[in-house]
XYZ file of C-alpha atoms in Angstrom:
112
model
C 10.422 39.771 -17.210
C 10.095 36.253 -18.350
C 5.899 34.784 -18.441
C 4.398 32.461 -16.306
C 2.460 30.849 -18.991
C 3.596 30.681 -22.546
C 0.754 31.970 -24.838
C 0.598 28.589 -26.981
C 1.101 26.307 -24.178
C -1.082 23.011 -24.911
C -1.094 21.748 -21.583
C -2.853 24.818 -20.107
C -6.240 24.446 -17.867
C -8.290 25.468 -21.041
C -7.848 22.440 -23.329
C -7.802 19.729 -20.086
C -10.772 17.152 -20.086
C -12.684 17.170 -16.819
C -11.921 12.874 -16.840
C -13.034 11.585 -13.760
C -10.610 10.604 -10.769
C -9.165 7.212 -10.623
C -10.595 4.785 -8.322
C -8.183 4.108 -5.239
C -5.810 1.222 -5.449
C -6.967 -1.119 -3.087
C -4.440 -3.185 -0.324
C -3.104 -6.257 -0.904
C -3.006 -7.486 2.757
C -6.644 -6.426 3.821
C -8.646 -5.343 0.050
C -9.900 -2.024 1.576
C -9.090 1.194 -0.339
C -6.113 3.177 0.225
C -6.070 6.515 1.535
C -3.701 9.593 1.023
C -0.558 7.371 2.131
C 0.275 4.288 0.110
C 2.842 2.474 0.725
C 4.245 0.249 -1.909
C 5.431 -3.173 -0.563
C 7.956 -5.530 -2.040
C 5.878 -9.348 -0.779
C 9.087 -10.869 -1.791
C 12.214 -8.970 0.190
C 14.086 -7.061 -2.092
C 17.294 -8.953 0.043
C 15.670 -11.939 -1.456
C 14.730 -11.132 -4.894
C 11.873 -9.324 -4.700
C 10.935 -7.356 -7.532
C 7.134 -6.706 -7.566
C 5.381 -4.258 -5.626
C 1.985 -3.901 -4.250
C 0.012 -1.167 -2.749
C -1.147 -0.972 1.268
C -1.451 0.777 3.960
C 1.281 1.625 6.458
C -0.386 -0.025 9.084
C -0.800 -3.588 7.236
C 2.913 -3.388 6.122
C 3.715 -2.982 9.818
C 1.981 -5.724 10.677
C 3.322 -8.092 8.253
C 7.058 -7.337 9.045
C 5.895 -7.557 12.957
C 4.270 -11.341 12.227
C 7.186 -12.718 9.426
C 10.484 -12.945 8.887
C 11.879 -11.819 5.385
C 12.666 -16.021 4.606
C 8.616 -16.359 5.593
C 7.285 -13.636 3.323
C 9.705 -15.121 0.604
C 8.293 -18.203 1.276
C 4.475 -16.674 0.843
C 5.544 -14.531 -2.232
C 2.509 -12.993 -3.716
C 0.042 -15.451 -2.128
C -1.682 -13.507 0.443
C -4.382 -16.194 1.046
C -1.141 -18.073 2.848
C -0.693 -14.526 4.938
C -4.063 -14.555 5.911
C -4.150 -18.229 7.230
C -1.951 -17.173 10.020
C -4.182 -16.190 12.830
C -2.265 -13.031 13.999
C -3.127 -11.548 10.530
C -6.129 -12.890 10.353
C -7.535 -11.266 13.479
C -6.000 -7.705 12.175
C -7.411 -7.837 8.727
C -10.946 -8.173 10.713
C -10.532 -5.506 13.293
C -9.187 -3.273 10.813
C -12.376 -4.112 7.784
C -13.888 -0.923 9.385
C -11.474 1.704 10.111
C -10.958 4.414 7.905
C -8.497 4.059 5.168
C -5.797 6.549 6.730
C -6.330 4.767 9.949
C -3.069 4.471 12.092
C -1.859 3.244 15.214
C 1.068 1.470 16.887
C 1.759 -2.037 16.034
C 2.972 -4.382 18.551
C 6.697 -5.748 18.429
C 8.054 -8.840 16.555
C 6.564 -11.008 18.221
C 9.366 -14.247 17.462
């Protein structure tokens, strides 16, 4: 019968530092902290180039591919300032400040 644990295993619970968590990554879109689910975003399209990625929540994604096209976020890249000047997004990122960080709910359609 083979053992769970090997007797000279150096990664076993005994010599592990209690190091405190890591903070949580914080969205891109709307700067609160992310909860259980993050979802990592490509600002630039991957169809268009896009290599970077950025952490946020899955109801700020939703609402940036409901508000722009891909040509529009390429457009933006990682500027989010230029995001947030379009009212739509604007108005979300202030009605969602408060909600908790796995806050979901359904996102309207493109609206184009």
């Amino acid at each position: 019968m083979a053992r769970k644990h090997s007797k000279h295993d150096p990664y076993g619970d005994s010599h592990r530092e209690d190091a405190p968590p890591a903070p949580p990554a914080l969205c891109w879109l709307c700067g609160r902290p992310t909860g259980k689910t993050i979802i990592w975003h490509h600002p630039v399209p991957k169809s268009r180039g896009g290599r970077d990625v950025v952490p946020m929540h899955s109801i700020c994604q939703q609402t940036l591919t409901a508000n722009f096209s891909n040509s529009e976020l390429q457009r933006h890249g990682l500027n989010v300032e230029g995001l947030l000047a379009n009212p739509n997004i604007c108005k979300f990122v202030d009605w969602v400040a408060n909600k908790d960080p796995d806050f979901t709910a359904t996102i309207a359609k493109k609206q184009r």
